Short mmCIF file of C-alpha atoms in Angstrom, two decimals:
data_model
loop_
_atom_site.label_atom_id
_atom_site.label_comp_id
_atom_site.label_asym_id
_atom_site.label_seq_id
_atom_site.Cartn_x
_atom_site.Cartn_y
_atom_site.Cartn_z
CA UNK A 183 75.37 -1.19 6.83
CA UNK A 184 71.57 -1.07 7.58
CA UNK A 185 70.49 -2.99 10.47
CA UNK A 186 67.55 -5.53 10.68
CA UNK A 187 65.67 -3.57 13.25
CA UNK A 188 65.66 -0.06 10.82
CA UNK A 189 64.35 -1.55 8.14
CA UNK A 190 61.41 -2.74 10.06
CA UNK A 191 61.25 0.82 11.39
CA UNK A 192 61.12 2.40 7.77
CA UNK A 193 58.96 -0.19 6.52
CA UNK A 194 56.31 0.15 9.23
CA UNK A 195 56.91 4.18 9.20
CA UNK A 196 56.20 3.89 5.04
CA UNK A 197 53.13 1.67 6.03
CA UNK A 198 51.84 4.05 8.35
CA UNK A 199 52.33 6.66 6.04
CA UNK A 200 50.99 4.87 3.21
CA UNK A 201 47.88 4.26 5.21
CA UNK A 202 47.08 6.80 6.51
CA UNK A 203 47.36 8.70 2.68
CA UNK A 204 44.90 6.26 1.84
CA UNK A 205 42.57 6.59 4.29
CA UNK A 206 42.38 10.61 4.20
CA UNK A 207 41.92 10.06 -0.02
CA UNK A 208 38.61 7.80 0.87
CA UNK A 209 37.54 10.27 3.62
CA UNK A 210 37.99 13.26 1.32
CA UNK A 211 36.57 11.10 -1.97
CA UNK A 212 33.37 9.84 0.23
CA UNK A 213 32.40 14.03 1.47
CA UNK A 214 33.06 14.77 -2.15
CA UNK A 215 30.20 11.91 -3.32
CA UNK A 216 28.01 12.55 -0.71
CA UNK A 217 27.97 16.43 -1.52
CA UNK A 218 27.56 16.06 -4.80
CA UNK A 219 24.75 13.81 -4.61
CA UNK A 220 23.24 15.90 -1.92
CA UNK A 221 23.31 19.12 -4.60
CA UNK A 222 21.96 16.96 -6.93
CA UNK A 223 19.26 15.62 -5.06
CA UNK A 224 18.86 19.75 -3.87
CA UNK A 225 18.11 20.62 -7.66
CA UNK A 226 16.06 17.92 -8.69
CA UNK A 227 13.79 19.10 -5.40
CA UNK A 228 13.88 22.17 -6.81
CA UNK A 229 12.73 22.09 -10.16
CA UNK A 230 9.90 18.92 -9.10
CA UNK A 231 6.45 20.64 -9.17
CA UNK A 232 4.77 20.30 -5.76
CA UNK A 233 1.47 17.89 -5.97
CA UNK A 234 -1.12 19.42 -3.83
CA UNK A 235 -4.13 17.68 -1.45
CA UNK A 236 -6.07 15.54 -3.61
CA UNK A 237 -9.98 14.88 -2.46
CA UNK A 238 -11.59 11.81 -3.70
CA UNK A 239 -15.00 11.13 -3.22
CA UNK A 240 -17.14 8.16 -1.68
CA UNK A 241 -16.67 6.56 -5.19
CA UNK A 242 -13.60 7.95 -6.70
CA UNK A 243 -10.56 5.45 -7.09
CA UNK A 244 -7.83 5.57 -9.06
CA UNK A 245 -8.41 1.80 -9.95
CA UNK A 246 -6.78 -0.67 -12.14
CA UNK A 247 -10.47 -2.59 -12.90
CA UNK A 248 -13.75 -2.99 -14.25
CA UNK A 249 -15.38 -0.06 -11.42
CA UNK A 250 -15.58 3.04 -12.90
CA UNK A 251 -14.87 6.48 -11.01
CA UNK A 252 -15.57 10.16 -11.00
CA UNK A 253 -12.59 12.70 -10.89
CA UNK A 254 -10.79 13.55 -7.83
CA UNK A 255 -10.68 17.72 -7.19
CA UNK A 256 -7.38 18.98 -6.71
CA UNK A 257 -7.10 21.66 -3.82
CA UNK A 258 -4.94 24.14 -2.64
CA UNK A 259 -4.07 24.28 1.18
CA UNK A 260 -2.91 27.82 1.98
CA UNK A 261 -1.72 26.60 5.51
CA UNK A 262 1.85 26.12 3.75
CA UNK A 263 2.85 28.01 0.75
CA UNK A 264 3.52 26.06 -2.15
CA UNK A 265 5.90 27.04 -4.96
CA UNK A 266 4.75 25.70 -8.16
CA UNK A 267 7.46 25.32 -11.44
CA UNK A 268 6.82 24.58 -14.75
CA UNK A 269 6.41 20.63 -15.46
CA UNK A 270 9.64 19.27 -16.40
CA UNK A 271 10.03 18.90 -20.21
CA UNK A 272 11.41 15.40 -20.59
CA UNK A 273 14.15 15.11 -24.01
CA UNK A 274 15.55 12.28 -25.36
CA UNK A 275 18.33 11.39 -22.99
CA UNK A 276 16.12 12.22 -19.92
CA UNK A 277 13.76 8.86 -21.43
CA UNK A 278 16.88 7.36 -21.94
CA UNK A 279 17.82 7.35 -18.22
CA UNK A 280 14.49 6.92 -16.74
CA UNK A 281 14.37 3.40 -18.63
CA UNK A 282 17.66 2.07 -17.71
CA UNK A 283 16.83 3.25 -13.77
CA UNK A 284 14.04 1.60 -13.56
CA UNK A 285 14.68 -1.79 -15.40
CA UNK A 286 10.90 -1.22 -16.53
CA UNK A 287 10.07 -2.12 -20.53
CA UNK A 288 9.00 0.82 -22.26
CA UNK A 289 6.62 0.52 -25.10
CA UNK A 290 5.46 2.57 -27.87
CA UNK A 291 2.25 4.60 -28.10
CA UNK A 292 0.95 2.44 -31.17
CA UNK A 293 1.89 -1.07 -29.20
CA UNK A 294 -0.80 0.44 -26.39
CA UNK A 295 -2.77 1.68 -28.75
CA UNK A 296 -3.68 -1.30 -30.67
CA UNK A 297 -3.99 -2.98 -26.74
CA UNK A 298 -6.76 -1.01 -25.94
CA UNK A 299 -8.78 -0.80 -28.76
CA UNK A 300 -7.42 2.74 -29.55
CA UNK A 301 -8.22 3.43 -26.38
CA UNK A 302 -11.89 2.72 -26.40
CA UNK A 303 -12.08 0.41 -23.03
CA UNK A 304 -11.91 2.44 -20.62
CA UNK A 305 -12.00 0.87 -16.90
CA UNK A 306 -12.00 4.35 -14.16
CA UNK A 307 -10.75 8.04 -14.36
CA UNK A 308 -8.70 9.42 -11.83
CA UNK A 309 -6.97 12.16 -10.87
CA UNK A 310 -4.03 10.99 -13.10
CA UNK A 311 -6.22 10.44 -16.03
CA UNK A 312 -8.16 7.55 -17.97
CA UNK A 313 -7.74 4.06 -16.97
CA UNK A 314 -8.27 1.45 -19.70
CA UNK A 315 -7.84 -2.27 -20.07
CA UNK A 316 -5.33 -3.88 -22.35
CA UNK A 317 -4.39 -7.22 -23.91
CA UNK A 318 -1.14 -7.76 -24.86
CA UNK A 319 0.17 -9.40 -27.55
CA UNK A 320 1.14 -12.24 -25.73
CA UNK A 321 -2.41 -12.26 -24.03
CA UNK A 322 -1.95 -11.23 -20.70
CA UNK A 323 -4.45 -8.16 -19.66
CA UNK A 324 -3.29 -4.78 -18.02
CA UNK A 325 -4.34 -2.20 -17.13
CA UNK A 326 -3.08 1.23 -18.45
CA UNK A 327 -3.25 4.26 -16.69
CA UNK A 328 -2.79 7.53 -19.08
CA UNK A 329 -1.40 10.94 -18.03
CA UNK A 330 -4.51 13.65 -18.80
CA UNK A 331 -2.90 16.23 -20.99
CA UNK A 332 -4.05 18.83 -18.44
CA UNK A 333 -2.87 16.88 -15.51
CA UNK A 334 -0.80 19.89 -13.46
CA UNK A 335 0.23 17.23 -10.91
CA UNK A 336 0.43 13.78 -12.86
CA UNK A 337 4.05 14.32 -14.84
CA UNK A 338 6.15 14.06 -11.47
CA UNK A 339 3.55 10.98 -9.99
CA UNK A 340 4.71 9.24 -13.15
CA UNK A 341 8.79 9.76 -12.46
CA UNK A 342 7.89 8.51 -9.20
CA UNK A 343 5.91 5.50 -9.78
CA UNK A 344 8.46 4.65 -12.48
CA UNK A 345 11.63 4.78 -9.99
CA UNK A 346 9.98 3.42 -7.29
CA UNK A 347 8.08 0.65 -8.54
CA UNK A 348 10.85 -0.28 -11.09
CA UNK A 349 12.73 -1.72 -8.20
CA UNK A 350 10.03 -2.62 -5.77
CA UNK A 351 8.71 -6.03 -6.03
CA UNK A 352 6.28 -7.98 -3.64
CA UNK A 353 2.25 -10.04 -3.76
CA UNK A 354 0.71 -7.35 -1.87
CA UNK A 355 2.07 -4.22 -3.70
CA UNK A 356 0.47 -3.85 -7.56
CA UNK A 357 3.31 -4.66 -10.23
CA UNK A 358 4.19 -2.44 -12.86
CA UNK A 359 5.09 -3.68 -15.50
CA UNK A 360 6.03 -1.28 -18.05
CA UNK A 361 5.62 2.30 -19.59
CA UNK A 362 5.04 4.89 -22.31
CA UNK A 363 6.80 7.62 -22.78
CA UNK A 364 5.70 8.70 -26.65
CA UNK A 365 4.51 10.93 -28.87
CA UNK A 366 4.04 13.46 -26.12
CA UNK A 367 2.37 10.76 -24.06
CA UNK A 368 2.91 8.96 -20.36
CA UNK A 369 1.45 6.05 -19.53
CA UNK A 370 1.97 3.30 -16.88
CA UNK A 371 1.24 -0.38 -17.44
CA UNK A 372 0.00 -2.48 -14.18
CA UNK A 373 -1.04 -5.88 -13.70
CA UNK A 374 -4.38 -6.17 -13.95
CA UNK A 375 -6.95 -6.09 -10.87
CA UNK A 376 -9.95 -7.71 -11.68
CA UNK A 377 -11.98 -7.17 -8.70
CA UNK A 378 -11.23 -3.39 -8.31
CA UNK A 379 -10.72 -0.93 -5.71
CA UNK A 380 -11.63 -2.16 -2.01
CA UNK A 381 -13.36 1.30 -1.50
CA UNK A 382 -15.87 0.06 -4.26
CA UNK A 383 -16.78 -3.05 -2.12
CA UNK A 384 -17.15 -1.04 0.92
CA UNK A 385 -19.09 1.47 -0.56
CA UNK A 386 -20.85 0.61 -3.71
CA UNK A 387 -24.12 -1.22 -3.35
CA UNK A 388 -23.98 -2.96 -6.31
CA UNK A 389 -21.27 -5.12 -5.09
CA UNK A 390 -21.83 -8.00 -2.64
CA UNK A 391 -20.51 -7.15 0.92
CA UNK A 392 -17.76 -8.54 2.45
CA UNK A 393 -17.62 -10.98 4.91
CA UNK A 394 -15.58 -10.88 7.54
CA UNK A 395 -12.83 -13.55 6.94
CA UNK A 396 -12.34 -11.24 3.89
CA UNK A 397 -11.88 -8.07 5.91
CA UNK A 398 -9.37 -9.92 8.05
CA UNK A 399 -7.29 -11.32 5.46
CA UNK A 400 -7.77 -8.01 3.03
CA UNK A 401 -5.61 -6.43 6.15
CA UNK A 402 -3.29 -8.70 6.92
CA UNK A 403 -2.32 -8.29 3.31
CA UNK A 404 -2.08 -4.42 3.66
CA UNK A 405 -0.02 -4.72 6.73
CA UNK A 406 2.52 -7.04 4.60
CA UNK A 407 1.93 -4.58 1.28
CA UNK A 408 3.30 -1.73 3.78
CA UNK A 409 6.02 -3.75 5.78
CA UNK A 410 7.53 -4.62 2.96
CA UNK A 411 7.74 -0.76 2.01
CA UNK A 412 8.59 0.16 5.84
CA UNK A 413 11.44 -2.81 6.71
CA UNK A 414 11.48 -4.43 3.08
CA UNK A 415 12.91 -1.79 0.64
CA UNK A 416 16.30 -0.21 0.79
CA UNK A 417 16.38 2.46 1.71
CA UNK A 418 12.24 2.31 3.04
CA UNK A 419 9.56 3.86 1.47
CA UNK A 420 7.05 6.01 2.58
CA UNK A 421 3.54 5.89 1.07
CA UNK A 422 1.82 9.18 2.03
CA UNK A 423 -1.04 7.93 0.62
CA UNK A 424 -2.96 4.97 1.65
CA UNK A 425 -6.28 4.62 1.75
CA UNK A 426 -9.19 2.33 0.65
CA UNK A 427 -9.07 3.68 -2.64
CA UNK A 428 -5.70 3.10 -3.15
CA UNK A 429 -6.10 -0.94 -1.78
CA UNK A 430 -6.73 -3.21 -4.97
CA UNK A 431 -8.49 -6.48 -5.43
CA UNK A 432 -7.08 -9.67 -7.64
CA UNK A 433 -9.81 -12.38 -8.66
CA UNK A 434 -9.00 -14.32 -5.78
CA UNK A 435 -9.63 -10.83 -3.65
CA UNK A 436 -6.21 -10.57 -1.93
CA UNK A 437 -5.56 -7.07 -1.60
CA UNK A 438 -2.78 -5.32 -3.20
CA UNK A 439 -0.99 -1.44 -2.24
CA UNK A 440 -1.32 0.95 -5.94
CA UNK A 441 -0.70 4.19 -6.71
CA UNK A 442 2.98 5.15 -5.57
CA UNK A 443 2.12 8.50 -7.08
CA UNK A 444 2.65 10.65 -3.63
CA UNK A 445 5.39 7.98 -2.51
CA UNK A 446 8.77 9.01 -1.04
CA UNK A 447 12.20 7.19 0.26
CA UNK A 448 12.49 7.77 3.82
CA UNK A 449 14.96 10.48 3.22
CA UNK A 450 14.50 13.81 5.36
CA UNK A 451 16.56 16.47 3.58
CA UNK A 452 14.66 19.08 5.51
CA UNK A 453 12.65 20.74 3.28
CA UNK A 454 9.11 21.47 3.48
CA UNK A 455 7.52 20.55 0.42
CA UNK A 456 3.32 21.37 0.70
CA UNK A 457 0.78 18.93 2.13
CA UNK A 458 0.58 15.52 0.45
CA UNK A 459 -2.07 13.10 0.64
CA UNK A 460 -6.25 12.48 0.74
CA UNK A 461 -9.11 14.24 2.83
CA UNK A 462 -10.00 11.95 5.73
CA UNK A 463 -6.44 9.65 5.97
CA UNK A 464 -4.01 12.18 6.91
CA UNK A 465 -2.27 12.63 10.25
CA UNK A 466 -3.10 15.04 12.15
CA UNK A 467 0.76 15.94 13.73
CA UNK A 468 1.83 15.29 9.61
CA UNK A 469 -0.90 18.35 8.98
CA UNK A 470 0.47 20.41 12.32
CA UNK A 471 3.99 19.74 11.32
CA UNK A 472 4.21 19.23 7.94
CA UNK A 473 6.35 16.60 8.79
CA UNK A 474 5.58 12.71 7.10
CA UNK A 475 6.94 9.94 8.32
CA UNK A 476 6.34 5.75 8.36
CA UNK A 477 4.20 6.17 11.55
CA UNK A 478 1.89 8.58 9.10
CA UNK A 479 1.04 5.97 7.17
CA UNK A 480 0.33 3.84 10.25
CA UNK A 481 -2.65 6.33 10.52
CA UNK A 482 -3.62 6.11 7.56
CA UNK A 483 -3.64 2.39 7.74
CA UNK A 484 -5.45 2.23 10.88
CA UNK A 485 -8.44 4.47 9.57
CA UNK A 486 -8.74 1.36 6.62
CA UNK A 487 -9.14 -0.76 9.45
CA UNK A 488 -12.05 1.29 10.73
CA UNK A 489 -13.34 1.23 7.71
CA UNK A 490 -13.15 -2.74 6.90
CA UNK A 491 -14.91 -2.56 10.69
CA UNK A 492 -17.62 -0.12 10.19
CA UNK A 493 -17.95 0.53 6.29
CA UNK A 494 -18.05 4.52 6.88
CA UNK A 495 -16.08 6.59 5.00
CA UNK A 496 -13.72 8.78 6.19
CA UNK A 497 -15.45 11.44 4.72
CA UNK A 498 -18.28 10.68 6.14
CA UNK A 499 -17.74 12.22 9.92
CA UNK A 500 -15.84 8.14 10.50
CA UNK A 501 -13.61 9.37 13.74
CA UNK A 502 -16.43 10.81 15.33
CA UNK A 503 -18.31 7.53 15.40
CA UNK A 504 -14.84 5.96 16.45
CA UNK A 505 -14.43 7.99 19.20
CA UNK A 506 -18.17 8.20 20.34
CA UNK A 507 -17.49 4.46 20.09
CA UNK A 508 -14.45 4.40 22.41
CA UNK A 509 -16.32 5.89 25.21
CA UNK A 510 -17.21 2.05 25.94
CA UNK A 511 -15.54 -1.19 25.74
CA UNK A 512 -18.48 -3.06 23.02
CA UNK A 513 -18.82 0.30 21.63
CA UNK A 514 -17.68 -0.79 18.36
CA UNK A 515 -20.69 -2.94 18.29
CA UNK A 516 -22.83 0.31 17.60
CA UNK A 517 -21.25 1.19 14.61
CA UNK A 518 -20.08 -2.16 13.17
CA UNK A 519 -21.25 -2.57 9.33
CA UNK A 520 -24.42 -4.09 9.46
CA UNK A 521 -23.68 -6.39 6.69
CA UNK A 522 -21.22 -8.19 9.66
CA UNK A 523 -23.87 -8.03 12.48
CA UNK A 524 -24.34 -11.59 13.81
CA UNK A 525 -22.08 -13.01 10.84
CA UNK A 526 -19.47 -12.31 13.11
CA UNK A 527 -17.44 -12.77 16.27
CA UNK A 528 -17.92 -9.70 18.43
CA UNK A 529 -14.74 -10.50 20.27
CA UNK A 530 -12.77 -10.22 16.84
CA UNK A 531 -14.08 -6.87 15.73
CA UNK A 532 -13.28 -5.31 19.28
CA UNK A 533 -9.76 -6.55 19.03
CA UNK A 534 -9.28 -5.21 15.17
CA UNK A 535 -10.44 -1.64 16.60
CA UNK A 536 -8.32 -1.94 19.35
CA UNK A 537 -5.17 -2.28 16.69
CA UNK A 538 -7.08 0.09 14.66
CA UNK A 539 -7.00 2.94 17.97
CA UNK A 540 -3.44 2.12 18.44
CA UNK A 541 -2.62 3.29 15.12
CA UNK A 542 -4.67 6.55 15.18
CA UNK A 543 -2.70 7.68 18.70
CA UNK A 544 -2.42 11.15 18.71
CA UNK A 545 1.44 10.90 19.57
CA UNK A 546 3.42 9.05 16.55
CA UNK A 547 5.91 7.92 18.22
CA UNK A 548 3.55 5.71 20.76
CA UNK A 549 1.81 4.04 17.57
CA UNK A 550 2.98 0.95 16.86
CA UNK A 551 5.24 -0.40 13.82
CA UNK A 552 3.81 -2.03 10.39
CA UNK A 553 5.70 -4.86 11.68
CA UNK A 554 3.57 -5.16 15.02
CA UNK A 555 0.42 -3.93 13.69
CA UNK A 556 0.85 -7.23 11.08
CA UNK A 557 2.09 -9.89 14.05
CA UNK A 558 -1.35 -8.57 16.01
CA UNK A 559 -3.70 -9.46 13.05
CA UNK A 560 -1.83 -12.40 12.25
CA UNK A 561 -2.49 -13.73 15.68
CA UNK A 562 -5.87 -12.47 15.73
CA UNK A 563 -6.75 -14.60 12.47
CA UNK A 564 -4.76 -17.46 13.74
CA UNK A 565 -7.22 -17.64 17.23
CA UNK A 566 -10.04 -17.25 14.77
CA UNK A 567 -8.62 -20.52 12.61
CA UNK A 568 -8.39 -22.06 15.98
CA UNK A 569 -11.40 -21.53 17.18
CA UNK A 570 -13.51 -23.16 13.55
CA UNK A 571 -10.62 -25.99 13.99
CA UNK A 572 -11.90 -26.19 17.83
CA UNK A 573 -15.82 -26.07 16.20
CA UNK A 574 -15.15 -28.37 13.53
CA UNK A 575 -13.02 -31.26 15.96
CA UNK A 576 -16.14 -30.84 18.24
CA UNK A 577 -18.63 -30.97 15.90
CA UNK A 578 -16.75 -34.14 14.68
CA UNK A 579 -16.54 -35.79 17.76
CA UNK A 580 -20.33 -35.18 17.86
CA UNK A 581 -21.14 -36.82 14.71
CA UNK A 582 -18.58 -40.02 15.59
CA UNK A 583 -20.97 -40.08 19.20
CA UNK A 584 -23.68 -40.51 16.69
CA UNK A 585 -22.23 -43.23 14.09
CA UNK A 586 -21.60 -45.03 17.46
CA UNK A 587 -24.46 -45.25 18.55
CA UNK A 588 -26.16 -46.38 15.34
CA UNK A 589 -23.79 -48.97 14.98
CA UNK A 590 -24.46 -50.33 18.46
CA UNK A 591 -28.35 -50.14 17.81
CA UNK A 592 -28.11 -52.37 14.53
CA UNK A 593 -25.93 -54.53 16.51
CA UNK A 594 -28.45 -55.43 19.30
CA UNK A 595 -31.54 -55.88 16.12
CA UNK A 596 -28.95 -58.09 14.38
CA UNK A 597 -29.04 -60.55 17.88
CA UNK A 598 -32.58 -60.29 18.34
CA UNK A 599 -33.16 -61.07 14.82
CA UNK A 600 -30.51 -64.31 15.37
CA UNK A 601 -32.58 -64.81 18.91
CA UNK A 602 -35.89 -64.80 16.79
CA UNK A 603 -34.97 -67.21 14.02
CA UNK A 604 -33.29 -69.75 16.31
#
């Protein structure tokens, strides 16, 4: 007969067992996953075409509004060879699976063509292709952005705006909100900007400048656009991107992030894919080590800021006014826009360029986050609402001194009247 005290032996032995079995089949079952996707991420690398350097102009943007633009120049950087591959040839399933990854509506080349006039309003060109506007049948306007035909880098910007932008969602990034894929066409559907590409306010002298409570708030909504993609999306984003042309305007001109085009989830899988990004915005280490990470963009971002500070354009020799300028403590005086001079607090400006400096530090790893760069501006335009709250109680205060002393006057005629008559 079996005692008590064996049975709870066997039973915990067959547990142990048991477990153990278990635990080796979800070891073995996760390395199996994890190396399959890894071999398929490996191949879809591998047959991607590489996007080279794109230069845009003073007044090229890829915009989503009424500005128009001239076409960016592609250009190859022979620094790092670049393999190129055919584009990928897209069948039926492969549409099939891009729609029900990204969650995005698709619609048909007739529904867009009847939206834009068969394609007769035309809004920009970039170095995708033709922008137009839109109205939809329900009435809401968009903006369109077509693939050129001849576009040698646009086919994989579309997969990746697509996938990325299908499940990224936030006010200060632009909203897709649908695509084309028809009759040998690709197209991307946005929301619509109606006050078009900050670089065309900066730039463009047929706009009206920008004051400076703009500026401020135009990068504090940046600095949320990119934290969200930094600490926000799962698993983060990187831009590789960003730059005035790139930062869009809605009618009440809060500034939006576009073009995920050059975008890339933060995931290093150690391969060495070409130089990415615009003329003027790139990080230097990114160009020594061909190596992109978040605190890239944070360069990126902080040249904006010089240029919300000084209206020059990167292309336009901008660092070596900012670092002529940071030979002195007011130096950004010198070279602030002159559209701000005395509309401005002096003290404010020299405290955006010192975020802005921060940013551009020649060591990535000592520039700050998105999330600090965004707390520092915040608290920069909360002293500022302070200090017109501080103006305004004063100035208050003033006018009640005033009142008060009117009152009291027509109170002492009132008793000499009364003295008089009596």
């Amino acid at each position: 007969m079996v005692h008590k005290a064996d049975l709870v032996i066997i039973g915990i032995c067959v547990g142990v067992a048991v477990g153990i079995l278990i635990a080796s089949l979800a070891f073995f079952g996760i390395r199996w996953y994890k190396r399959r996707a890894h071999l398929r991420k490996c191949a879809n690398d591998h047959n991607a075409s590489t996007l080279p350097i794109r230069r845009n102009g003073v007044d090229t943007s890829n915009i989503l509004s009424e500005s128009f633009s001239t076409n960016s120049v592609s250009v190859k950087v022979s620094t790092y060879p670049v393999k190129t591959s055919p584009l990928a040839k897209w069948n039926k399933n492969g549409k099939e699976q891009l729609a029900s990854a990204s969650g995005l509506p698709r619609y048909s080349y007739k529904d867009l063509q009847k939206a834009t006039k068969n394609f007769t309003t035309i809004l920009g060109q970039g170095s995708f292709g033709p922008v137009y506007k839109a109205t939809m049948p329900a009435g809401e306007v968009v903006a369109v952005k077509a693939l050129a035909s001849d576009s040698k880098q646009g086919e994989k910007e579309f997969q990746t705006e697509v996938s990325l932008l299908g499940r990224l969602h936030h006010r200060n990034l632009v909203n897709l909100v649908g695509y084309c894929v028809d009759k040998g066409q690709r197209m991307l559907i946005y929301e619509y900007m109606s006050n078009g590409s900050l670089s065309s306010f900066l730039y463009d002298d047929k706009k009206q400048a920008l004051n400076w409570e703009e500026r401020l708030q135009i990068a504090l909504d940046i600095s949320h656009g990119i934290e969200y993609l930094h600490d926000g999306a799962v698993p983060p984003v990187i831009h590789r991107d960003l730059k005035s042309a790139n930062i869009l305007l809605d009618h009440f001109m809060r500034a939006k992030v576009a073009d995920f085009g050059l975008s890339k989830e933060e995931v290093y899988d150690g391969r060495n894919s070409g130089l990415k990004g615009t003329y003027g915005y790139i990080d230097p280490m990114y160009i020594s080590t061909n190596k992109f990470t978040m605190k890239s963009d944070i360069y990126s971002f902080g040249i904006i800021l010089f240029e919300l500070i000084t209206a020059i354009h990167p292309q336009q020799n901008l660092m070596e006014y900012v670092n002529l300028a940071a030979m002195s403590s007011d130096g950004v005086d010198e070279i602030l826009d002159k559209a701000l001079v005395g509309e401005c607090d002096p003290v404010d400006v020299r405290s955006m360029a010192r975020i802005a400096h921060r940013c551009l530090h020649k060591t990535p790893r000592k520039r700050p986050s998105i999330g600090e760069v965004s707390q520092a501006i915040t608290k920069l335009k909360q002293r500022r609402l302070v200090r017109e709250d501080s103006t305004m109680s004063f100035a208050a205060e003033e006018f009640s001194g005033v009142v008060g002393c009117i009152e009291l006057q027509q109170n002492e005629l009132k008793k000499m009247t009364s003295i008089a008559e009596s």
